[in-house]
Short mmCIF file of C-alpha atoms and ligand atoms in Angstrom, two decimals:
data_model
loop_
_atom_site.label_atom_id
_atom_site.label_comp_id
_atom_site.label_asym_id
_atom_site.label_seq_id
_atom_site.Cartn_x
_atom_site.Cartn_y
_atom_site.Cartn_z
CA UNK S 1 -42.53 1.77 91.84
CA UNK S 2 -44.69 4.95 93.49
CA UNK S 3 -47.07 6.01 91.56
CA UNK S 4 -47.69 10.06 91.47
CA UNK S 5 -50.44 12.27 90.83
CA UNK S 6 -48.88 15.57 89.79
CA UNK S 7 -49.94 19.42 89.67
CA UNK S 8 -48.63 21.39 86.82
CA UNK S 9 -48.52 25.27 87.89
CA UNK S 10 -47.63 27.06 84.14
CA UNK S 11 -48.94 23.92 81.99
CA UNK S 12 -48.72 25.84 78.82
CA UNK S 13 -45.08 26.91 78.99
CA UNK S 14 -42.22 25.46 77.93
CA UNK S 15 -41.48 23.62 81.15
CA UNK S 16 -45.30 22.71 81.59
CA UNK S 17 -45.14 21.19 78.30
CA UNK S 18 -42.01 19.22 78.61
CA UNK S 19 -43.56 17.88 82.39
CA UNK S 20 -46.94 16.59 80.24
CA UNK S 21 -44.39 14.86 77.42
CA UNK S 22 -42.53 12.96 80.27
CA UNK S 23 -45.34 12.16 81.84
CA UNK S 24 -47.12 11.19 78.84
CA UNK S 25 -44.40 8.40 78.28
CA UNK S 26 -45.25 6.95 81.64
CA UNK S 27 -49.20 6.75 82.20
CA UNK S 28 -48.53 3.76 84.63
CA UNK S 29 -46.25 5.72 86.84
CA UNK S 30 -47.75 9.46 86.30
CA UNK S 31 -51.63 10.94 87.09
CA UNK S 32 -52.53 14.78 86.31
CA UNK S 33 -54.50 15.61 88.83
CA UNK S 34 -54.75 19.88 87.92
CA UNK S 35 -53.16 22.03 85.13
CA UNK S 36 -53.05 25.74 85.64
CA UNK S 37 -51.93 28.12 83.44
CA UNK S 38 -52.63 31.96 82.73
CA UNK S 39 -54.57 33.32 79.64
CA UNK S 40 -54.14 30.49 76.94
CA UNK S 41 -57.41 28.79 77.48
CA UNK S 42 -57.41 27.33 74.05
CA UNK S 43 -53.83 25.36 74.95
CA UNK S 44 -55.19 24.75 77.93
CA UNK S 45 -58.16 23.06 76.51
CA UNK S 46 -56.31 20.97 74.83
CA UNK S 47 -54.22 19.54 77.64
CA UNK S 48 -57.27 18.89 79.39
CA UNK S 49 -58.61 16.71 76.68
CA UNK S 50 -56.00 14.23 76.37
CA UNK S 51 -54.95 14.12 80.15
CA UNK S 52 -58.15 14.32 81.72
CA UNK S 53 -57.44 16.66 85.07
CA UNK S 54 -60.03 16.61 87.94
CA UNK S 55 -59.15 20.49 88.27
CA UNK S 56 -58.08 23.42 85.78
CA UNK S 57 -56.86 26.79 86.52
CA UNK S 58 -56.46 30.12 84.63
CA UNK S 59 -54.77 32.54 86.54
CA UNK S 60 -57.01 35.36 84.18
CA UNK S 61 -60.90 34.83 85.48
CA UNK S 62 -61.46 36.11 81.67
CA UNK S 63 -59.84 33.19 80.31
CA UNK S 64 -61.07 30.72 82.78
CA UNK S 65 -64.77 31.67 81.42
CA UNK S 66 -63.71 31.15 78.03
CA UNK S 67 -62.10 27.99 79.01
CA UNK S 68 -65.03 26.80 80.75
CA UNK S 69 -66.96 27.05 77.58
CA UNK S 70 -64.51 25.05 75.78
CA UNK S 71 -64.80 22.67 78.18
CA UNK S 72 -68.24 22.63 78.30
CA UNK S 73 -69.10 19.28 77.29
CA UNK S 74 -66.23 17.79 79.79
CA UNK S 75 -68.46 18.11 83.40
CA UNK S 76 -65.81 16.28 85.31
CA UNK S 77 -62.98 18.92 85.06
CA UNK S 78 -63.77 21.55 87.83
CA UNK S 79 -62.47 25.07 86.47
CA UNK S 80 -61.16 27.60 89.13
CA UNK S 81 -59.47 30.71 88.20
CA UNK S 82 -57.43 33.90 89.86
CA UNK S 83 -54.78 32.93 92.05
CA UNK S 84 -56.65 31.42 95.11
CA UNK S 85 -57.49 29.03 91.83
CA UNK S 86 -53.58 28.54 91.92
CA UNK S 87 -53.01 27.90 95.52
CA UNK S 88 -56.02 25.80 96.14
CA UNK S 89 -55.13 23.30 93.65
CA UNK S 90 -51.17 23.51 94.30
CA UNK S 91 -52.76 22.66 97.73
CA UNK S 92 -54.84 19.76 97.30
CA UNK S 93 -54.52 16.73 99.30
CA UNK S 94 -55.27 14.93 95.61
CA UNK S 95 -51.72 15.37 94.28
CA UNK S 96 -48.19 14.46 95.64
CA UNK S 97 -46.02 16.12 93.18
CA UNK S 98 -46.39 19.75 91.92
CA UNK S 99 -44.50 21.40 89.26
CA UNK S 100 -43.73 25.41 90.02
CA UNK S 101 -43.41 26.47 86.51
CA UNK S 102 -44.99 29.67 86.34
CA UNK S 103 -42.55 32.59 85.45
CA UNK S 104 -41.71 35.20 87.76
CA UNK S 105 -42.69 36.66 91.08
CA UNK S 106 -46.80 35.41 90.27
CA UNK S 107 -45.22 32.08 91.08
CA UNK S 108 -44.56 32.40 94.83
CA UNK S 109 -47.78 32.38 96.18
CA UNK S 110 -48.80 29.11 94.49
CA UNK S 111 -45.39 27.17 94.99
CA UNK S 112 -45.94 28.10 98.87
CA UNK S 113 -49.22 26.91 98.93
CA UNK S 114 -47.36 23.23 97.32
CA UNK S 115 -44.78 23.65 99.76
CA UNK S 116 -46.71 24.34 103.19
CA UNK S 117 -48.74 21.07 102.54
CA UNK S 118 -45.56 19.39 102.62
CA UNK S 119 -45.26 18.10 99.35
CA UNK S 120 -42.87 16.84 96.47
CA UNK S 121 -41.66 20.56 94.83
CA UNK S 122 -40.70 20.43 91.58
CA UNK S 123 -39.09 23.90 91.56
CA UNK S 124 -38.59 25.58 87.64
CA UNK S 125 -39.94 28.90 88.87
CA UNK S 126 -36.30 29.81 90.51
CA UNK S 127 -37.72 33.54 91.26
CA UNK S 128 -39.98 32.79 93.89
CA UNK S 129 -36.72 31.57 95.75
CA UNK S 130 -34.80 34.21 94.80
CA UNK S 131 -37.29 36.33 96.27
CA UNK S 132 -38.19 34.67 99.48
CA UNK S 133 -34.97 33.23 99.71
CA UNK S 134 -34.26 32.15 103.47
CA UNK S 135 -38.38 32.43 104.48
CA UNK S 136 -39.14 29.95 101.09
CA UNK S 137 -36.22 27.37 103.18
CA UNK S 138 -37.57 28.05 106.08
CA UNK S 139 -41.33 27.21 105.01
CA UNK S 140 -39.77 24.09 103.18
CA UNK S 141 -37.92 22.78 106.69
CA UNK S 142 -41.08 23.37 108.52
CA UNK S 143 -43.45 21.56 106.65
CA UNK S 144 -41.11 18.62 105.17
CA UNK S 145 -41.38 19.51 101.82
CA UNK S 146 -39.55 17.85 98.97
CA UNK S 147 -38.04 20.48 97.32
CA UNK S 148 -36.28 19.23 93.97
CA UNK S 149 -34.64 21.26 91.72
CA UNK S 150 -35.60 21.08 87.93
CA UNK S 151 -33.17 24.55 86.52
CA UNK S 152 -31.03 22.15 85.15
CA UNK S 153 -28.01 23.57 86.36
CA UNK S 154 -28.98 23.00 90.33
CA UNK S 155 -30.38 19.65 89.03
CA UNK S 156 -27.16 18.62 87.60
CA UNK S 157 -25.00 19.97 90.61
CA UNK S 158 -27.93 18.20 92.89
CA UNK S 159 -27.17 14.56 91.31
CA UNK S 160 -23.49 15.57 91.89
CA UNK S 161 -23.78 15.40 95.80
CA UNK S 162 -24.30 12.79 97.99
CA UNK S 163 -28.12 12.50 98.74
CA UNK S 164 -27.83 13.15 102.64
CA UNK S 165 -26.25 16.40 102.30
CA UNK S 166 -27.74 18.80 100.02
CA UNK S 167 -27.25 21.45 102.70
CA UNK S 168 -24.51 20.66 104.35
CA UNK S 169 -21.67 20.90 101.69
CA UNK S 170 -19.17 21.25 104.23
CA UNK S 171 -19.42 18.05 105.40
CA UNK S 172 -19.93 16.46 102.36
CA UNK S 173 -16.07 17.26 101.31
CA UNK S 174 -17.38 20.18 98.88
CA UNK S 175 -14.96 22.74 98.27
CA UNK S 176 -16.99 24.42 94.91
CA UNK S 177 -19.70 24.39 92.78
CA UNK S 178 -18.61 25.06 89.31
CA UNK S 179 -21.80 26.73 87.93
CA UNK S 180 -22.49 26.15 83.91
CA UNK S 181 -23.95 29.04 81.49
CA UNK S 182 -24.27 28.49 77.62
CA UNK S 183 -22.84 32.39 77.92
CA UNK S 184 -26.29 33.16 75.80
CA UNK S 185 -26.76 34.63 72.21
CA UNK S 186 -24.61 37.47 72.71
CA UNK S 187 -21.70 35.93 74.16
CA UNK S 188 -19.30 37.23 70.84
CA UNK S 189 -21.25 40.75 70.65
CA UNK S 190 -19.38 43.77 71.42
CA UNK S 191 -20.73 46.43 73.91
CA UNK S 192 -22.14 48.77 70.94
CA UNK S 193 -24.15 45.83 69.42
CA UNK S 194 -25.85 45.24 72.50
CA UNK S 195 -27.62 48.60 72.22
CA UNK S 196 -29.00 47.13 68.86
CA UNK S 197 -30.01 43.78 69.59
CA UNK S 198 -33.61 43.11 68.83
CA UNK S 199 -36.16 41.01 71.33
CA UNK S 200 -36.58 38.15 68.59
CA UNK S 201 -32.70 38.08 68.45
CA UNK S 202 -32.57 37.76 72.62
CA UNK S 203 -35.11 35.03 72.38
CA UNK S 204 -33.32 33.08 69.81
CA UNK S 205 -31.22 30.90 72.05
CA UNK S 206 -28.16 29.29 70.77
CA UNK S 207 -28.89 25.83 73.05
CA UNK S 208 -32.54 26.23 74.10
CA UNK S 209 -35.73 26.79 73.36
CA UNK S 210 -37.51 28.48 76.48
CA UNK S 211 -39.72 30.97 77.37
CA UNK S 212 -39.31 34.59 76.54
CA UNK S 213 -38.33 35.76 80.20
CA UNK S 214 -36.02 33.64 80.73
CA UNK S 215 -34.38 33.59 77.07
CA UNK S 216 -33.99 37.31 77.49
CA UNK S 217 -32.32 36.86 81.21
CA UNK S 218 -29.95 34.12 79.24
CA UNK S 219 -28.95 36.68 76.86
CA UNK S 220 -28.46 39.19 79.92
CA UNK S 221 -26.74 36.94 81.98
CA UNK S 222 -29.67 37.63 84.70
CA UNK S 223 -30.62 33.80 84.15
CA UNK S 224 -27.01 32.60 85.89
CA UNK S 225 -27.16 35.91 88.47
CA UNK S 226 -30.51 34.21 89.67
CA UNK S 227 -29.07 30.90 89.79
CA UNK S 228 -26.35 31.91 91.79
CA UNK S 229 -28.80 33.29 94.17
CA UNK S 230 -31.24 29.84 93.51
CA UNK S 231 -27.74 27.63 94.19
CA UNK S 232 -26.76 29.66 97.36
CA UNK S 233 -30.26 28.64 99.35
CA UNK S 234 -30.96 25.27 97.49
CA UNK S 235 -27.08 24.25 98.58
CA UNK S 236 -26.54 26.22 101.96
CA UNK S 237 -23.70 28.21 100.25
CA UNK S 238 -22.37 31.48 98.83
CA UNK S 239 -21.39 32.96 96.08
CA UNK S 240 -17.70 33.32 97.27
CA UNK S 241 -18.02 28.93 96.69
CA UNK S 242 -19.36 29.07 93.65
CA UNK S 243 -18.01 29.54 90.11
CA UNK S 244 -19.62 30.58 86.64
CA UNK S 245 -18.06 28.96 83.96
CA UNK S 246 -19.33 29.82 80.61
CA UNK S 247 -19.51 26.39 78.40
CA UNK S 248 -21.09 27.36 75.28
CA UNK S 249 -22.12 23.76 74.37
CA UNK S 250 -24.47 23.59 76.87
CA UNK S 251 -23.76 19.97 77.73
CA UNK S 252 -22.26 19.99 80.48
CA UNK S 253 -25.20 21.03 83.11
CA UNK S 254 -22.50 22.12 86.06
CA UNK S 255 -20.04 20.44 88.52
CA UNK S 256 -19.14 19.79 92.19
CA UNK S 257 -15.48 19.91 93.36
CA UNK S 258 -14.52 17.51 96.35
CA UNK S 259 -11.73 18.40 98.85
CA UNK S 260 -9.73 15.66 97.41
CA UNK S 261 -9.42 16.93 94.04
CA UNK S 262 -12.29 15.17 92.35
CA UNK S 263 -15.16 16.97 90.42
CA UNK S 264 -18.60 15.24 89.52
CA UNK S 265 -20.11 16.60 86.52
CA UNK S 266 -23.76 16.07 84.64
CA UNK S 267 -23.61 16.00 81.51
CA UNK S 268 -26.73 15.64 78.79
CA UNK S 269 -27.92 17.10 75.78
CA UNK S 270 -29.87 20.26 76.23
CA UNK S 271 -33.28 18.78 76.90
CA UNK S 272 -35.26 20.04 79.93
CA UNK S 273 -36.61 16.61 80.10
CA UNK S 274 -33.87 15.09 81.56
CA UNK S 275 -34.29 17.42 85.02
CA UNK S 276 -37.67 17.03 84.60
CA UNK S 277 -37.52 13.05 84.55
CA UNK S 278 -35.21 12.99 86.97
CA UNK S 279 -37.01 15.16 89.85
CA UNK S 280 -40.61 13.41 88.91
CA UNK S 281 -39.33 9.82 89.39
CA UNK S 282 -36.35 10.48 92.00
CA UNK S 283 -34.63 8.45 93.37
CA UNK S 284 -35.51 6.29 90.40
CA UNK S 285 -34.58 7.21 87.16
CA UNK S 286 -37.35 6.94 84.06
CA UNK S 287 -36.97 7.37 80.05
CA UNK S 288 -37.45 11.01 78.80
CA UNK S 289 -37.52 10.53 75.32
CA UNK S 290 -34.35 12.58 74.82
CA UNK S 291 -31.85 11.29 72.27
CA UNK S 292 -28.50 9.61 73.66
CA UNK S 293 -25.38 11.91 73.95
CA UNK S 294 -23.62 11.86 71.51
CA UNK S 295 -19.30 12.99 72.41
CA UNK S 296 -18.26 11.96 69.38
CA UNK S 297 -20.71 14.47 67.47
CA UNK S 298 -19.78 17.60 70.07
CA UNK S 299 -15.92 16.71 69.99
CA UNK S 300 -14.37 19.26 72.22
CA UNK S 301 -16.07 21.09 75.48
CA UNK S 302 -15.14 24.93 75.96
CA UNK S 303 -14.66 27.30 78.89
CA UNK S 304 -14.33 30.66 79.20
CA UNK S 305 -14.61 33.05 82.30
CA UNK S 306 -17.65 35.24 82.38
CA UNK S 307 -17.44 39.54 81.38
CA UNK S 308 -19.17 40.89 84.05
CA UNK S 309 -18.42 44.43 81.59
CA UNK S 310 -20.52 43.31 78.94
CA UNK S 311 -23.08 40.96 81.23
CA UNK S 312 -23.23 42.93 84.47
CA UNK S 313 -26.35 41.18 85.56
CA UNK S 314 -24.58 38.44 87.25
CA UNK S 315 -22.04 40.77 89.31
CA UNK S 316 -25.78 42.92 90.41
CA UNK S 317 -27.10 39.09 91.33
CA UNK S 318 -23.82 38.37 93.27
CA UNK S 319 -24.72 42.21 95.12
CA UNK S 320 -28.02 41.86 95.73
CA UNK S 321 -27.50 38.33 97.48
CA UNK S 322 -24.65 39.68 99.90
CA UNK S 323 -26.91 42.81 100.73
CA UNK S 324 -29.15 39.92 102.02
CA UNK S 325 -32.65 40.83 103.20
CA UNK S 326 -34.70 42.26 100.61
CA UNK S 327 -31.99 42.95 98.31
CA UNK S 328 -32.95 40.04 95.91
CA UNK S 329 -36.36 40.67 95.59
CA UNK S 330 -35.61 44.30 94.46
CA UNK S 331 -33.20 42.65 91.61
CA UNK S 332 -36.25 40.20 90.47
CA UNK S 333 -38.85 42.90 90.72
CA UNK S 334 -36.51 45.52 88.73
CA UNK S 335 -35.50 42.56 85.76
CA UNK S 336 -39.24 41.75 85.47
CA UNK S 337 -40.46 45.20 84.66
CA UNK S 338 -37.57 45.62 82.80
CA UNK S 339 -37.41 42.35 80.39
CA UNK S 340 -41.21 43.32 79.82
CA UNK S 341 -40.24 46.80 78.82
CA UNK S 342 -37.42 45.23 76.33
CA UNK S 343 -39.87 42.76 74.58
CA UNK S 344 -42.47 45.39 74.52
CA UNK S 345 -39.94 47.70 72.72
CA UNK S 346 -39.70 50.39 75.22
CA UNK S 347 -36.04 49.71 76.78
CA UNK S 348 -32.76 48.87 74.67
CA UNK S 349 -31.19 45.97 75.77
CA UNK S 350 -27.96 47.36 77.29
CA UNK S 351 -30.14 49.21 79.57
CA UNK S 352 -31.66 46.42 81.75
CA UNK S 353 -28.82 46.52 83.99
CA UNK S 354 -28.80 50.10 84.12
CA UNK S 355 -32.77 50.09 85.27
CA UNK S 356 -31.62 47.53 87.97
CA UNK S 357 -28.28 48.57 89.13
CA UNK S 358 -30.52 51.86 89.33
CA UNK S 359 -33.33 50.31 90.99
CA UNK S 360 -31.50 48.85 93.75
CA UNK S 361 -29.00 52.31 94.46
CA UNK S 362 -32.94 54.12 95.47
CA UNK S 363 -34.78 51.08 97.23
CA UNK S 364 -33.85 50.65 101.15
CA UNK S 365 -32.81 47.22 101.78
CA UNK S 366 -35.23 45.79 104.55
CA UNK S 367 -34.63 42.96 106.86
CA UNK S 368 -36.97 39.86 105.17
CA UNK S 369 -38.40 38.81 108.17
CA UNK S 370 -42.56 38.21 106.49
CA UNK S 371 -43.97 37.61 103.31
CA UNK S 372 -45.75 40.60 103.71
CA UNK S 373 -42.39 42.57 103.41
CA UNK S 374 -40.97 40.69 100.13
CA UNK S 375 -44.48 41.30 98.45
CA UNK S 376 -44.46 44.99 99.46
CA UNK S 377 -40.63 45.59 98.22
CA UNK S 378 -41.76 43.86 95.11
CA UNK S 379 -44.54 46.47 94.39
CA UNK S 380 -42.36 49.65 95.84
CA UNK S 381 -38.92 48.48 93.05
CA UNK S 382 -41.65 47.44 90.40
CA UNK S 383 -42.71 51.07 90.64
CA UNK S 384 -39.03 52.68 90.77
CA UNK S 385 -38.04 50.46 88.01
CA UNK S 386 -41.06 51.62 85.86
CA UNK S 387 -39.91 55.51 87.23
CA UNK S 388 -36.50 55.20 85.68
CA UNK S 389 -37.49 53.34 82.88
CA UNK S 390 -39.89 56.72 81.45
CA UNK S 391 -36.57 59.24 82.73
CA UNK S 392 -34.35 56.99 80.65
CA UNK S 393 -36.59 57.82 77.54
CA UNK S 394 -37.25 61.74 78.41
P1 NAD P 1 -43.06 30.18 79.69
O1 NAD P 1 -43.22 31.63 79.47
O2 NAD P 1 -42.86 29.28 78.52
O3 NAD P 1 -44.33 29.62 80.50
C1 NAD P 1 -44.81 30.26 81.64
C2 NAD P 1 -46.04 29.57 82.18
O4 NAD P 1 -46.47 30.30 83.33
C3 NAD P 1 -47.21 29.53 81.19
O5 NAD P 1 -47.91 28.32 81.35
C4 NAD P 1 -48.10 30.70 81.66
O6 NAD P 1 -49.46 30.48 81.39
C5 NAD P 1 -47.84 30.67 83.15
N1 NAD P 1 -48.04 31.99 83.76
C6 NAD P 1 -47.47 33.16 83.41
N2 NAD P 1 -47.91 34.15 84.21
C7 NAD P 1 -48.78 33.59 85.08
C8 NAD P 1 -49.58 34.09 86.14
N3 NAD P 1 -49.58 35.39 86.47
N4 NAD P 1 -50.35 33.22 86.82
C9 NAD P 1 -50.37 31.90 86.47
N5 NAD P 1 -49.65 31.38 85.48
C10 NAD P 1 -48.86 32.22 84.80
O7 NAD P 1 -41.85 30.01 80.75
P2 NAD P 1 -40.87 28.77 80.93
O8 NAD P 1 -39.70 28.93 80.03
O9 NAD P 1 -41.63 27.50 80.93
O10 NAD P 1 -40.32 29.07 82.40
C11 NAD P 1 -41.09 28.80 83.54
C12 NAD P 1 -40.20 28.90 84.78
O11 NAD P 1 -39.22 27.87 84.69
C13 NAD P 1 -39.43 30.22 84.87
O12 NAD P 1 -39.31 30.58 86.22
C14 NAD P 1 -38.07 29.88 84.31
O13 NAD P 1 -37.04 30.68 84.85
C15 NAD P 1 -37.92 28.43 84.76
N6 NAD P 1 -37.00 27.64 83.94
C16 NAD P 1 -37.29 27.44 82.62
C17 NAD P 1 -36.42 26.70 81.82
C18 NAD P 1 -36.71 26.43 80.37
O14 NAD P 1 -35.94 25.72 79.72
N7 NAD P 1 -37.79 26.94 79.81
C19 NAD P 1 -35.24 26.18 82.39
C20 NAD P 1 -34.99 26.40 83.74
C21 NAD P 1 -35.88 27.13 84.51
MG1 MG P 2 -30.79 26.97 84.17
#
């Protein structure tokens, strides 16, 4: 049994908190060695208390002051903050395992700093590969990194493949990838009532309880457009070999079709502790504390095709990734700004593909050859999307 020290990067989210319940279950087999998170120094706090980090981080240096003076009476936890707080401690020779689970494009820079040192990747945060897409591989071959995916979805289709050939599919017999989505809360809604739909509505998933971001990018189908992109450089694929199948139970987590006719699926309840489990203890397999599957219960499975009319998200994901070069991170950039517009009130929901089909006709599409370049095209589409967002309301 190996014993690992782990990072968590986003400790207060819903992944962060789902890591710390795993690892709770297993204090023989899991250490915390830092747990970063952004403005929630009172969470944060709290976390420290019962797991006793060497290191914390808030990405706000606001926060991290106010954390420090909760922790003030705990001298062994060194605080850092901002995000060289981030990267030094997803850095540090201390731990062996770090969990990427900070949402969005503020992710990358940390999750690289894991990932050049060469260590275990737990990767949750699927938009810093989305954005970096073929450098993030690169950086990943390069230092030896083990990059293990926790979206459930690639984690599923990842324990469907023979160990040896994660990215060589080809030779593994693979013909497909058969690529699961619960089809989100608005699967039944027509066109009209998506102009209606309210932010607590798009957060109320059917299946899951997650983060905003990425409950609203459910209900968009944006989630399964960046998972195509996220299965495409995790699996050495494209999207011409990979298929969305909406399954509204959510149970089955995706499948891999064999040249002889066979497909391997996962199956589980929906429990992000299960990928979680499964990526900290791999190749061995630990409890997770999530209740046994139960068929009987469920009864039948569904399927349905996906309507890239009402969901166009997924057909802009399957654009932006044949584009290539900085396509993708234009797509991220223009969904953040635009999810955040949504929650805030400021966008209807029906228009979030509009802002980044928009979005990505008036940004040039730039070989991604630096970091530099993906970080600048983030900035120059975060400012178009923000642009069309104010015409759309004029
Ligand atoms: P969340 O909103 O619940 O949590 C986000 C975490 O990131 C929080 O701890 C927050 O403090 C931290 N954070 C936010 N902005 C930050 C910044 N600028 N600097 C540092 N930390 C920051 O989100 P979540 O649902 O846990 O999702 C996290 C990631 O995991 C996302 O990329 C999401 O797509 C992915 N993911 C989530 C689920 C799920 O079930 N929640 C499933 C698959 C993948
Ligand atoms: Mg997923």
């Amino acid at each position: 049994m190996v014993k690992r020290c782990i990072t968590i990067l986003g400790a207060t989210g819903s992944i962060g908190l789902s890591t710390l319940d795993v690892i709770r279950r297993h204090p023989d087999r899991f250490s915390v060695h830092a747990l970063a998170a952004n403005t929630r120094a009172d969470e944060l706090a709290l976390l420290c208390r019962e797991f006793q980090p060497r290191v914390a981080v808030m990405a706000d240096p606001e926060s991290a002051g106010r954390l420090a003076e909760l922790l003030a009476d705990c001298p062994d936890i060194r605080i850092l903050s901002g995000e060289q707080g981030l990267c030094t401690v997803a850095a540090a020779p201390e731990a062996d395992t770090v969990m990427a689970a900070i949402v969005g494009a503020a992710g990358l820079r940390p999750t690289l700093a894991a990932v050049g040192q060469g260590k275990r990747v737990l990767l949750a945060n699927k938009e810093a590969l989305v954005m970096s897409g073929r450098l993030f591989m690169d950086a990943v071959a390069e230092s030896g990194a083990e990059l293990l995916p926790i979206d459930s979805e690639h984690n599923a289709i990842f324990q469907c493949m023979p160990a040896d050939k994660i990215r060589n599919p080809v030779a593994a017999g693979i013909t497909r990838i058969l690529l699961t989505a619960s089809g989100g809360p608005f699967r039944e809604h027509t066109a009209e009532c998506l102009r209606t739909v309210t932010p607590a509505e798009a957060c109320a998933h059917p299946n899951w309880s997650m983060g905003q971001k990425i409950s609203v990018d459910s209900a968009t189908l944006m989630n399964k457009g960046l998972e195509l992109i996220e299965a495409c450089w995790l699996f050495n694929t494209t999207p011409a070999s990979i298929e969305v199948h909406v399954h509204p139970e959510s149970i089955i987590h995706s499948m891999v079709e064999y040249a002889d006719g066979s497909v391997l699926a996962q199956l589980g309840s929906p429990d992000m502790r299960t990928p979680i489990a499964n990526g900290l203890a791999w190749p061995e397999r630990v409890s997770a504390g999530v209740a046994p599957l139960d068929l009987f219960a469920i009864g039948r499975f569904h399927f349905e095709r996906p309507d890239l009319i009402r969901f166009p998200c997924l057909r802009l994901a399957a654009e932006a990734f044949d584009a290539g070069g900085t396509a993708p991170a234009v797509l991220n950039a223009a969904n953040e700004v635009a999810v955040a517009a949504f929650l805030n009130g400021d966008l209807c929901f029906a228009d979030i593909p509009v802002i980044i089909e928009r979005t990505l006709a008036i940004t040039s599409v730039e070989p991604a050859d630096s970091f530099e370049i993906i970080f600048a095209k983030d900035a120059e589409a975060r400012e178009r999307a923000r642009e069309q967002i104010g015409l759309l309301s004029v």
